[in-house]
Amino acid sequence: MAQINQNYLKLPGNYLFSTIAKKVQVFSEENLEKKIIRLGIGDVTQPLVPAIVDTLHKAVDEMGKAETFHGYAPEGGYEFLRKAIQNHYQKRLVDIDLNEIFVSDGAKSDSANIQEIFSSNNRIALCDPVYPVYLDSNVMAGRTGNYQSDLEKWTEVIYMPCTAENQFIPEFPRKKPDLIYLCLPNNPTGTTLNKEQLQAWVDYANKNSAVIIYDAAYEAYITRENVPHSIYECEGAKTCAIELCSFSKNAGFTGVRLGFSVVPKELKVEGVELNALWGRRQGTKFNGTAYIVQKAGEAVYSRKGQEQLKEQLAYYQHNASLITEGLTKAGYQIFGGVDAPYIWMKTPDQMTSWEFFDYLLEKANVVGTPGSGFGPSGEGYFRLTAFGSLEDTKEAIARIQRM
Ligand code: MLT
């Protein structure tokens, strides 16, 4: 008799963004005349820049001719893209070997899949609030114990609260973790750690033989000097950290799908190279990202691509400052938004995150993301993204100010 993976039954409710999408759909069907502004899920709105579109067209043409056609991509990704990624790291004085780079279809899948190469006995530590994929993928793998609905916590997970009280800086946990997930700049709080603060985590992980899963999906949004773009800017990170990167938010690839992971050769657990394990996993379960998409990824790092993307980033960064200024003026307490495309705000009048979600949707027809959806310490907070169009962003701010 077939049996299911019982761990899936432990997951409470739906994936956060699916729940929100359903709620918004119901509201929109009941209020056909209202123009809803979506600043909920961190999905980009600006089109691919010309340097990328041109490259995609050329790559499609190549695929249409026998002499330039490409079948399965090489394991780990095409060398042209891995070289472009390597050069990008070198600009930050970080040396990465080509075989340490694994091209993928995005950081979401990598961050969900990476736990597979670790024992199910490993104890995970998560910032709270956190991008839900880290937790849910570990629930599915049976690593999180039981869900305590009164506390909204899992018995075997180490939670590291990040709230206004500790300036959103996770403290070293009392219980020793084996795997530590860090997303910096952070989703959802939009806050980050400076070099010294991140170095302290690297030292902690090395000292405790823990591995850091470092999600750097938002590094392109960093504006401050002393904030690292890669964990490998910290000394000793290659013996304790895996880095996950995305083309979604820096190049608008949410619908194109491209990312990569870096697993240094020096990184060993119980004497085993994680690079080899991850290569084995990817070789078995993943058939690579399309040639045309990898060519588009290479174009991201071209001179033209970088110039054009700089403008696109500035567009979203401008939105972030408008939201920050506009909502501060309206009396809200605002965090993040400086080194990240996310603005994290306190809900007004002691409202819960979901109460504020409903209130905002009804009164301003604006969609955001309830902080509690990212973890118990997100309760009483709310997230807005800077990824809307400028017009929608301005309109959303004006509506919230009028509320
Ligand atoms: C978010 O809104 O948190 C992100 O868009 C989710 C993602 O990148 O998968």
mmCIF file with all atom_site columns, N, CA and C in Angstrom, residues 158-220:
data_model
loop_
_atom_site.group_PDB
_atom_site.id
_atom_site.type_symbol
_atom_site.label_atom_id
_atom_site.label_alt_id
_atom_site.label_comp_id
_atom_site.label_asym_id
_atom_site.label_entity_id
_atom_site.label_seq_id
_atom_site.pdbx_PDB_ins_code
_atom_site.Cartn_x
_atom_site.Cartn_y
_atom_site.Cartn_z
_atom_site.occupancy
_atom_site.B_iso_or_equiv
_atom_site.pdbx_formal_charge
_atom_site.auth_seq_id
_atom_site.auth_comp_id
_atom_site.auth_asym_id
_atom_site.auth_atom_id
_atom_site.pdbx_PDB_model_num
ATOM 1   N N  . ILE A 1 158 ? 14.980 26.181 16.024 1.00 0.00 ? 158 ILE A N  1
ATOM 2   C CA . ILE A 1 158 ? 15.512 27.269 16.856 1.00 0.00 ? 158 ILE A CA 1
ATOM 3   C C  . ILE A 1 158 ? 15.112 28.590 16.190 1.00 0.00 ? 158 ILE A C  1
ATOM 4   N N  . TYR A 1 159 ? 14.326 29.362 16.897 1.00 0.00 ? 159 TYR A N  1
ATOM 5   C CA . TYR A 1 159 ? 13.871 30.646 16.362 1.00 0.00 ? 159 TYR A CA 1
ATOM 6   C C  . TYR A 1 159 ? 14.778 31.770 16.866 1.00 0.00 ? 159 TYR A C  1
ATOM 7   N N  . MET A 1 160 ? 15.163 32.643 15.966 1.00 0.00 ? 160 MET A N  1
ATOM 8   C CA . MET A 1 160 ? 15.986 33.793 16.366 1.00 0.00 ? 160 MET A CA 1
ATOM 9   C C  . MET A 1 160 ? 15.166 35.057 16.057 1.00 0.00 ? 160 MET A C  1
ATOM 10  N N  . PRO A 1 161 ? 14.463 35.560 17.066 1.00 0.00 ? 161 PRO A N  1
ATOM 11  C CA . PRO A 1 161 ? 13.577 36.706 16.809 1.00 0.00 ? 161 PRO A CA 1
ATOM 12  C C  . PRO A 1 161 ? 14.352 37.919 16.295 1.00 0.00 ? 161 PRO A C  1
ATOM 13  N N  . CYS A 1 162 ? 13.813 38.556 15.288 1.00 0.00 ? 162 CYS A N  1
ATOM 14  C CA . CYS A 1 162 ? 14.397 39.797 14.754 1.00 0.00 ? 162 CYS A CA 1
ATOM 15  C C  . CYS A 1 162 ? 13.281 40.830 14.743 1.00 0.00 ? 162 CYS A C  1
ATOM 16  N N  . THR A 1 163 ? 13.327 41.715 15.716 1.00 0.00 ? 163 THR A N  1
ATOM 17  C CA . THR A 1 163 ? 12.258 42.706 15.866 1.00 0.00 ? 163 THR A CA 1
ATOM 18  C C  . THR A 1 163 ? 12.891 44.085 16.080 1.00 0.00 ? 163 THR A C  1
ATOM 19  N N  . ALA A 1 164 ? 12.023 45.091 16.163 1.00 0.00 ? 164 ALA A N  1
ATOM 20  C CA . ALA A 1 164 ? 12.543 46.447 16.382 1.00 0.00 ? 164 ALA A CA 1
ATOM 21  C C  . ALA A 1 164 ? 13.356 46.497 17.675 1.00 0.00 ? 164 ALA A C  1
ATOM 22  N N  . GLU A 1 165 ? 12.978 45.652 18.661 1.00 0.00 ? 165 GLU A N  1
ATOM 23  C CA . GLU A 1 165 ? 13.647 45.668 19.975 1.00 0.00 ? 165 GLU A CA 1
ATOM 24  C C  . GLU A 1 165 ? 15.135 45.314 19.860 1.00 0.00 ? 165 GLU A C  1
ATOM 25  N N  . ASN A 1 166 ? 15.485 44.412 18.960 1.00 0.00 ? 166 ASN A N  1
ATOM 26  C CA . ASN A 1 166 ? 16.926 44.088 18.801 1.00 0.00 ? 166 ASN A CA 1
ATOM 27  C C  . ASN A 1 166 ? 17.475 44.605 17.468 1.00 0.00 ? 166 ASN A C  1
ATOM 28  N N  . GLN A 1 167 ? 16.861 45.634 16.943 1.00 0.00 ? 167 GLN A N  1
ATOM 29  C CA . GLN A 1 167 ? 17.252 46.251 15.659 1.00 0.00 ? 167 GLN A CA 1
ATOM 30  C C  . GLN A 1 167 ? 17.329 45.220 14.527 1.00 0.00 ? 167 GLN A C  1
ATOM 31  N N  . PHE A 1 168 ? 16.548 44.162 14.657 1.00 0.00 ? 168 PHE A N  1
ATOM 32  C CA . PHE A 1 168 ? 16.470 43.118 13.625 1.00 0.00 ? 168 PHE A CA 1
ATOM 33  C C  . PHE A 1 168 ? 17.802 42.383 13.447 1.00 0.00 ? 168 PHE A C  1
ATOM 34  N N  . ILE A 1 169 ? 18.576 42.325 14.518 1.00 0.00 ? 169 ILE A N  1
ATOM 35  C CA . ILE A 1 169 ? 19.863 41.613 14.461 1.00 0.00 ? 169 ILE A CA 1
ATOM 36  C C  . ILE A 1 169 ? 19.696 40.299 15.225 1.00 0.00 ? 169 ILE A C  1
ATOM 37  N N  . PRO A 1 170 ? 19.806 39.158 14.532 1.00 0.00 ? 170 PRO A N  1
ATOM 38  C CA . PRO A 1 170 ? 19.608 37.886 15.240 1.00 0.00 ? 170 PRO A CA 1
ATOM 39  C C  . PRO A 1 170 ? 20.704 37.653 16.274 1.00 0.00 ? 170 PRO A C  1
ATOM 40  N N  . GLU A 1 171 ? 20.270 37.134 17.436 1.00 0.00 ? 171 GLU A N  1
ATOM 41  C CA . GLU A 1 171 ? 21.259 36.825 18.472 1.00 0.00 ? 171 GLU A CA 1
ATOM 42  C C  . GLU A 1 171 ? 21.669 35.369 18.363 1.00 0.00 ? 171 GLU A C  1
ATOM 43  N N  . PHE A 1 172 ? 22.873 35.051 18.823 1.00 0.00 ? 172 PHE A N  1
ATOM 44  C CA . PHE A 1 172 ? 23.310 33.651 18.786 1.00 0.00 ? 172 PHE A CA 1
ATOM 45  C C  . PHE A 1 172 ? 22.394 32.840 19.690 1.00 0.00 ? 172 PHE A C  1
ATOM 46  N N  . PRO A 1 173 ? 21.878 31.733 19.170 1.00 0.00 ? 173 PRO A N  1
ATOM 47  C CA . PRO A 1 173 ? 20.921 30.968 19.974 1.00 0.00 ? 173 PRO A CA 1
ATOM 48  C C  . PRO A 1 173 ? 21.586 30.245 21.141 1.00 0.00 ? 173 PRO A C  1
ATOM 49  N N  . ARG A 1 174 ? 20.778 29.969 22.182 1.00 0.00 ? 174 ARG A N  1
ATOM 50  C CA . ARG A 1 174 ? 21.319 29.236 23.342 1.00 0.00 ? 174 ARG A CA 1
ATOM 51  C C  . ARG A 1 174 ? 21.560 27.780 22.978 1.00 0.00 ? 174 ARG A C  1
ATOM 52  N N  . LYS A 1 175 ? 20.591 27.174 22.234 1.00 0.00 ? 175 LYS A N  1
ATOM 53  C CA . LYS A 1 175 ? 20.781 25.791 21.776 1.00 0.00 ? 175 LYS A CA 1
ATOM 54  C C  . LYS A 1 175 ? 21.668 25.812 20.537 1.00 0.00 ? 175 LYS A C  1
ATOM 55  N N  . LYS A 1 176 ? 22.512 24.811 20.403 1.00 0.00 ? 176 LYS A N  1
ATOM 56  C CA . LYS A 1 176 ? 23.452 24.819 19.273 1.00 0.00 ? 176 LYS A CA 1
ATOM 57  C C  . LYS A 1 176 ? 22.763 24.338 17.980 1.00 0.00 ? 176 LYS A C  1
ATOM 58  N N  . PRO A 1 177 ? 22.760 25.195 16.939 1.00 0.00 ? 177 PRO A N  1
ATOM 59  C CA . PRO A 1 177 ? 22.147 24.757 15.674 1.00 0.00 ? 177 PRO A CA 1
ATOM 60  C C  . PRO A 1 177 ? 23.167 24.030 14.790 1.00 0.00 ? 177 PRO A C  1
ATOM 61  N N  . ASP A 1 178 ? 22.678 23.220 13.853 1.00 0.00 ? 178 ASP A N  1
ATOM 62  C CA . ASP A 1 178 ? 23.559 22.589 12.864 1.00 0.00 ? 178 ASP A CA 1
ATOM 63  C C  . ASP A 1 178 ? 23.509 23.357 11.541 1.00 0.00 ? 178 ASP A C  1
ATOM 64  N N  . LEU A 1 179 ? 22.319 23.812 11.206 1.00 0.00 ? 179 LEU A N  1
ATOM 65  C CA . LEU A 1 179 ? 22.135 24.603 9.977  1.00 0.00 ? 179 LEU A CA 1
ATOM 66  C C  . LEU A 1 179 ? 21.530 25.950 10.354 1.00 0.00 ? 179 LEU A C  1
ATOM 67  N N  . ILE A 1 180 ? 22.134 26.997 9.818  1.00 0.00 ? 180 ILE A N  1
ATOM 68  C CA . ILE A 1 180 ? 21.647 28.347 10.142 1.00 0.00 ? 180 ILE A CA 1
ATOM 69  C C  . ILE A 1 180 ? 21.252 29.028 8.829  1.00 0.00 ? 180 ILE A C  1
ATOM 70  N N  . TYR A 1 181 ? 20.007 29.431 8.725  1.00 0.00 ? 181 TYR A N  1
ATOM 71  C CA . TYR A 1 181 ? 19.571 30.145 7.517  1.00 0.00 ? 181 TYR A CA 1
ATOM 72  C C  . TYR A 1 181 ? 19.679 31.647 7.769  1.00 0.00 ? 181 TYR A C  1
ATOM 73  N N  . LEU A 1 182 ? 20.398 32.327 6.876  1.00 0.00 ? 182 LEU A N  1
ATOM 74  C CA . LEU A 1 182 ? 20.456 33.788 6.946  1.00 0.00 ? 182 LEU A CA 1
ATOM 75  C C  . LEU A 1 182 ? 20.092 34.337 5.573  1.00 0.00 ? 182 LEU A C  1
ATOM 76  N N  . CYS A 1 183 ? 19.194 35.294 5.546  1.00 0.00 ? 183 CYS A N  1
ATOM 77  C CA . CYS A 1 183 ? 18.836 35.954 4.286  1.00 0.00 ? 183 CYS A CA 1
ATOM 78  C C  . CYS A 1 183 ? 19.176 37.424 4.475  1.00 0.00 ? 183 CYS A C  1
ATOM 79  N N  . LEU A 1 184 ? 20.189 37.898 3.735  1.00 0.00 ? 184 LEU A N  1
ATOM 80  C CA . LEU A 1 184 ? 20.652 39.275 3.920  1.00 0.00 ? 184 LEU A CA 1
ATOM 81  C C  . LEU A 1 184 ? 21.015 39.902 2.577  1.00 0.00 ? 184 LEU A C  1
ATOM 82  N N  . PRO A 1 185 ? 20.535 41.101 2.315  1.00 0.00 ? 185 PRO A N  1
ATOM 83  C CA . PRO A 1 185 ? 19.495 41.859 2.988  1.00 0.00 ? 185 PRO A CA 1
ATOM 84  C C  . PRO A 1 185 ? 18.252 40.988 3.164  1.00 0.00 ? 185 PRO A C  1
ATOM 85  N N  . ASN A 1 186 ? 17.561 41.282 4.256  1.00 0.00 ? 186 ASN A N  1
ATOM 86  C CA . ASN A 1 186 ? 16.559 40.337 4.709  1.00 0.00 ? 186 ASN A CA 1
ATOM 87  C C  . ASN A 1 186 ? 15.209 40.468 4.016  1.00 0.00 ? 186 ASN A C  1
ATOM 88  N N  . ASN A 1 187 ? 14.689 39.319 3.711  1.00 0.00 ? 187 ASN A N  1
ATOM 89  C CA . ASN A 1 187 ? 13.282 39.188 3.358  1.00 0.00 ? 187 ASN A CA 1
ATOM 90  C C  . ASN A 1 187 ? 12.649 38.504 4.561  1.00 0.00 ? 187 ASN A C  1
ATOM 91  N N  . PRO A 1 188 ? 11.736 39.113 5.270  1.00 0.00 ? 188 PRO A N  1
ATOM 92  C CA . PRO A 1 188 ? 10.882 40.227 4.875  1.00 0.00 ? 188 PRO A CA 1
ATOM 93  C C  . PRO A 1 188 ? 11.244 41.592 5.462  1.00 0.00 ? 188 PRO A C  1
ATOM 94  N N  . THR A 1 189 ? 12.174 41.702 6.387  1.00 0.00 ? 189 THR A N  1
ATOM 95  C CA . THR A 1 189 ? 12.268 42.969 7.142  1.00 0.00 ? 189 THR A CA 1
ATOM 96  C C  . THR A 1 189 ? 12.998 44.082 6.384  1.00 0.00 ? 189 THR A C  1
ATOM 97  N N  . GLY A 1 190 ? 13.697 43.718 5.295  1.00 0.00 ? 190 GLY A N  1
ATOM 98  C CA . GLY A 1 190 ? 14.421 44.729 4.527  1.00 0.00 ? 190 GLY A CA 1
ATOM 99  C C  . GLY A 1 190 ? 15.643 45.269 5.253  1.00 0.00 ? 190 GLY A C  1
ATOM 100 N N  . THR A 1 191 ? 15.963 44.686 6.403  1.00 0.00 ? 191 THR A N  1
ATOM 101 C CA . THR A 1 191 ? 17.130 45.147 7.167  1.00 0.00 ? 191 THR A CA 1
ATOM 102 C C  . THR A 1 191 ? 18.320 44.250 6.816  1.00 0.00 ? 191 THR A C  1
ATOM 103 N N  . THR A 1 192 ? 19.508 44.619 7.321  1.00 0.00 ? 192 THR A N  1
ATOM 104 C CA . THR A 1 192 ? 20.663 43.800 6.995  1.00 0.00 ? 192 THR A CA 1
ATOM 105 C C  . THR A 1 192 ? 21.709 43.838 8.106  1.00 0.00 ? 192 THR A C  1
ATOM 106 N N  . LEU A 1 193 ? 22.817 43.138 7.907  1.00 0.00 ? 193 LEU A N  1
ATOM 107 C CA . LEU A 1 193 ? 23.907 43.149 8.887  1.00 0.00 ? 193 LEU A CA 1
ATOM 108 C C  . LEU A 1 193 ? 25.107 43.820 8.239  1.00 0.00 ? 193 LEU A C  1
ATOM 109 N N  . ASN A 1 194 ? 25.907 44.503 9.051  1.00 0.00 ? 194 ASN A N  1
ATOM 110 C CA . ASN A 1 194 ? 27.133 45.053 8.491  1.00 0.00 ? 194 ASN A CA 1
ATOM 111 C C  . ASN A 1 194 ? 28.218 43.967 8.510  1.00 0.00 ? 194 ASN A C  1
ATOM 112 N N  . LYS A 1 195 ? 29.378 44.311 7.989  1.00 0.00 ? 195 LYS A N  1
ATOM 113 C CA . LYS A 1 195 ? 30.447 43.319 7.820  1.00 0.00 ? 195 LYS A CA 1
ATOM 114 C C  . LYS A 1 195 ? 30.840 42.671 9.151  1.00 0.00 ? 195 LYS A C  1
ATOM 115 N N  . GLU A 1 196 ? 30.973 43.476 10.192 1.00 0.00 ? 196 GLU A N  1
ATOM 116 C CA . GLU A 1 196 ? 31.399 42.940 11.491 1.00 0.00 ? 196 GLU A CA 1
ATOM 117 C C  . GLU A 1 196 ? 30.344 41.984 12.045 1.00 0.00 ? 196 GLU A C  1
ATOM 118 N N  . GLN A 1 197 ? 29.092 42.383 11.895 1.00 0.00 ? 197 GLN A N  1
ATOM 119 C CA . GLN A 1 197 ? 28.002 41.537 12.415 1.00 0.00 ? 197 GLN A CA 1
ATOM 120 C C  . GLN A 1 197 ? 27.930 40.210 11.658 1.00 0.00 ? 197 GLN A C  1
ATOM 121 N N  . LEU A 1 198 ? 28.149 40.254 10.359 1.00 0.00 ? 198 LEU A N  1
ATOM 122 C CA . LEU A 1 198 ? 28.111 39.000 9.592  1.00 0.00 ? 198 LEU A CA 1
ATOM 123 C C  . LEU A 1 198 ? 29.346 38.154 9.904  1.00 0.00 ? 198 LEU A C  1
ATOM 124 N N  . GLN A 1 199 ? 30.487 38.832 10.068 1.00 0.00 ? 199 GLN A N  1
ATOM 125 C CA . GLN A 1 199 ? 31.715 38.107 10.419 1.00 0.00 ? 199 GLN A CA 1
ATOM 126 C C  . GLN A 1 199 ? 31.516 37.329 11.729 1.00 0.00 ? 199 GLN A C  1
ATOM 127 N N  . ALA A 1 200 ? 30.796 37.932 12.659 1.00 0.00 ? 200 ALA A N  1
ATOM 128 C CA . ALA A 1 200 ? 30.549 37.258 13.946 1.00 0.00 ? 200 ALA A CA 1
ATOM 129 C C  . ALA A 1 200 ? 29.763 35.962 13.721 1.00 0.00 ? 200 ALA A C  1
ATOM 130 N N  . TRP A 1 201 ? 28.829 35.974 12.766 1.00 0.00 ? 201 TRP A N  1
ATOM 131 C CA . TRP A 1 201 ? 28.071 34.747 12.458 1.00 0.00 ? 201 TRP A CA 1
ATOM 132 C C  . TRP A 1 201 ? 28.957 33.689 11.803 1.00 0.00 ? 201 TRP A C  1
ATOM 133 N N  . VAL A 1 202 ? 29.848 34.142 10.954 1.00 0.00 ? 202 VAL A N  1
ATOM 134 C CA . VAL A 1 202 ? 30.770 33.201 10.299 1.00 0.00 ? 202 VAL A CA 1
ATOM 135 C C  . VAL A 1 202 ? 31.658 32.556 11.366 1.00 0.00 ? 202 VAL A C  1
ATOM 136 N N  . ASP A 1 203 ? 32.159 33.373 12.273 1.00 0.00 ? 203 ASP A N  1
ATOM 137 C CA . ASP A 1 203 ? 33.020 32.842 13.346 1.00 0.00 ? 203 ASP A CA 1
ATOM 138 C C  . ASP A 1 203 ? 32.232 31.857 14.210 1.00 0.00 ? 203 ASP A C  1
ATOM 139 N N  . TYR A 1 204 ? 31.003 32.222 14.505 1.00 0.00 ? 204 TYR A N  1
ATOM 140 C CA . TYR A 1 204 ? 30.149 31.363 15.341 1.00 0.00 ? 204 TYR A CA 1
ATOM 141 C C  . TYR A 1 204 ? 29.925 30.011 14.655 1.00 0.00 ? 204 TYR A C  1
ATOM 142 N N  . ALA A 1 205 ? 29.625 30.053 13.358 1.00 0.00 ? 205 ALA A N  1
ATOM 143 C CA . ALA A 1 205 ? 29.357 28.812 12.612 1.00 0.00 ? 205 ALA A CA 1
ATOM 144 C C  . ALA A 1 205 ? 30.610 27.940 12.577 1.00 0.00 ? 205 ALA A C  1
ATOM 145 N N  . ASN A 1 206 ? 31.750 28.553 12.309 1.00 0.00 ? 206 ASN A N  1
ATOM 146 C CA . ASN A 1 206 ? 32.995 27.764 12.265 1.00 0.00 ? 206 ASN A CA 1
ATOM 147 C C  . ASN A 1 206 ? 33.289 27.149 13.632 1.00 0.00 ? 206 ASN A C  1
ATOM 148 N N  . LYS A 1 207 ? 33.082 27.930 14.671 1.00 0.00 ? 207 LYS A N  1
ATOM 149 C CA . LYS A 1 207 ? 33.370 27.452 16.025 1.00 0.00 ? 207 LYS A CA 1
ATOM 150 C C  . LYS A 1 207 ? 32.451 26.286 16.409 1.00 0.00 ? 207 LYS A C  1
ATOM 151 N N  . ASN A 1 208 ? 31.211 26.346 15.931 1.00 0.00 ? 208 ASN A N  1
ATOM 152 C CA . ASN A 1 208 ? 30.234 25.326 16.337 1.00 0.00 ? 208 ASN A CA 1
ATOM 153 C C  . ASN A 1 208 ? 29.999 24.246 15.271 1.00 0.00 ? 208 ASN A C  1
ATOM 154 N N  . SER A 1 209 ? 30.863 24.220 14.262 1.00 0.00 ? 209 SER A N  1
ATOM 155 C CA . SER A 1 209 ? 30.720 23.251 13.155 1.00 0.00 ? 209 SER A CA 1
ATOM 156 C C  . SER A 1 209 ? 29.312 23.279 12.565 1.00 0.00 ? 209 SER A C  1
ATOM 157 N N  . ALA A 1 210 ? 28.779 24.459 12.438 1.00 0.00 ? 210 ALA A N  1
ATOM 158 C CA . ALA A 1 210 ? 27.454 24.612 11.819 1.00 0.00 ? 210 ALA A CA 1
ATOM 159 C C  . ALA A 1 210 ? 27.650 25.099 10.381 1.00 0.00 ? 210 ALA A C  1
ATOM 160 N N  . VAL A 1 211 ? 26.618 24.912 9.557  1.00 0.00 ? 211 VAL A N  1
ATOM 161 C CA . VAL A 1 211 ? 26.669 25.410 8.176  1.00 0.00 ? 211 VAL A CA 1
ATOM 162 C C  . VAL A 1 211 ? 25.648 26.535 8.031  1.00 0.00 ? 211 VAL A C  1
ATOM 163 N N  . ILE A 1 212 ? 26.096 27.625 7.405  1.00 0.00 ? 212 ILE A N  1
ATOM 164 C CA . ILE A 1 212 ? 25.175 28.746 7.133  1.00 0.00 ? 212 ILE A CA 1
ATOM 165 C C  . ILE A 1 212 ? 24.653 28.608 5.700  1.00 0.00 ? 212 ILE A C  1
ATOM 166 N N  . ILE A 1 213 ? 23.341 28.629 5.559  1.00 0.00 ? 213 ILE A N  1
ATOM 167 C CA . ILE A 1 213 ? 22.733 28.714 4.219  1.00 0.00 ? 213 ILE A CA 1
ATOM 168 C C  . ILE A 1 213 ? 22.440 30.198 4.033  1.00 0.00 ? 213 ILE A C  1
ATOM 169 N N  . TYR A 1 214 ? 23.203 30.824 3.165  1.00 0.00 ? 214 TYR A N  1
ATOM 170 C CA . TYR A 1 214 ? 23.155 32.282 3.039  1.00 0.00 ? 214 TYR A CA 1
ATOM 171 C C  . TYR A 1 214 ? 22.418 32.676 1.764  1.00 0.00 ? 214 TYR A C  1
ATOM 172 N N  . ASP A 1 215 ? 21.247 33.268 1.917  1.00 0.00 ? 215 ASP A N  1
ATOM 173 C CA . ASP A 1 215 ? 20.440 33.676 0.779  1.00 0.00 ? 215 ASP A CA 1
ATOM 174 C C  . ASP A 1 215 ? 20.750 35.142 0.477  1.00 0.00 ? 215 ASP A C  1
ATOM 175 N N  . ALA A 1 216 ? 21.408 35.350 -0.672 1.00 0.00 ? 216 ALA A N  1
ATOM 176 C CA . ALA A 1 216 ? 21.856 36.709 -1.034 1.00 0.00 ? 216 ALA A CA 1
ATOM 177 C C  . ALA A 1 216 ? 21.009 37.276 -2.178 1.00 0.00 ? 216 ALA A C  1
ATOM 178 N N  . ALA A 1 217 ? 19.761 36.852 -2.262 1.00 0.00 ? 217 ALA A N  1
ATOM 179 C CA . ALA A 1 217 ? 18.913 37.215 -3.410 1.00 0.00 ? 217 ALA A CA 1
ATOM 180 C C  . ALA A 1 217 ? 18.754 38.732 -3.593 1.00 0.00 ? 217 ALA A C  1
ATOM 181 N N  . TYR A 1 218 ? 18.956 39.480 -2.523 1.00 0.00 ? 218 TYR A N  1
ATOM 182 C CA . TYR A 1 218 ? 18.682 40.922 -2.601 1.00 0.00 ? 218 TYR A CA 1
ATOM 183 C C  . TYR A 1 218 ? 19.947 41.778 -2.544 1.00 0.00 ? 218 TYR A C  1
ATOM 184 N N  . GLU A 1 219 ? 21.111 41.144 -2.749 1.00 0.00 ? 219 GLU A N  1
ATOM 185 C CA . GLU A 1 219 ? 22.378 41.866 -2.562 1.00 0.00 ? 219 GLU A CA 1
ATOM 186 C C  . GLU A 1 219 ? 22.502 43.097 -3.474 1.00 0.00 ? 219 GLU A C  1
ATOM 187 N N  . ALA A 1 220 ? 21.875 43.057 -4.649 1.00 0.00 ? 220 ALA A N  1
ATOM 188 C CA . ALA A 1 220 ? 22.019 44.184 -5.584 1.00 0.00 ? 220 ALA A CA 1
ATOM 189 C C  . ALA A 1 220 ? 21.430 45.470 -5.006 1.00 0.00 ? 220 ALA A C  1
#
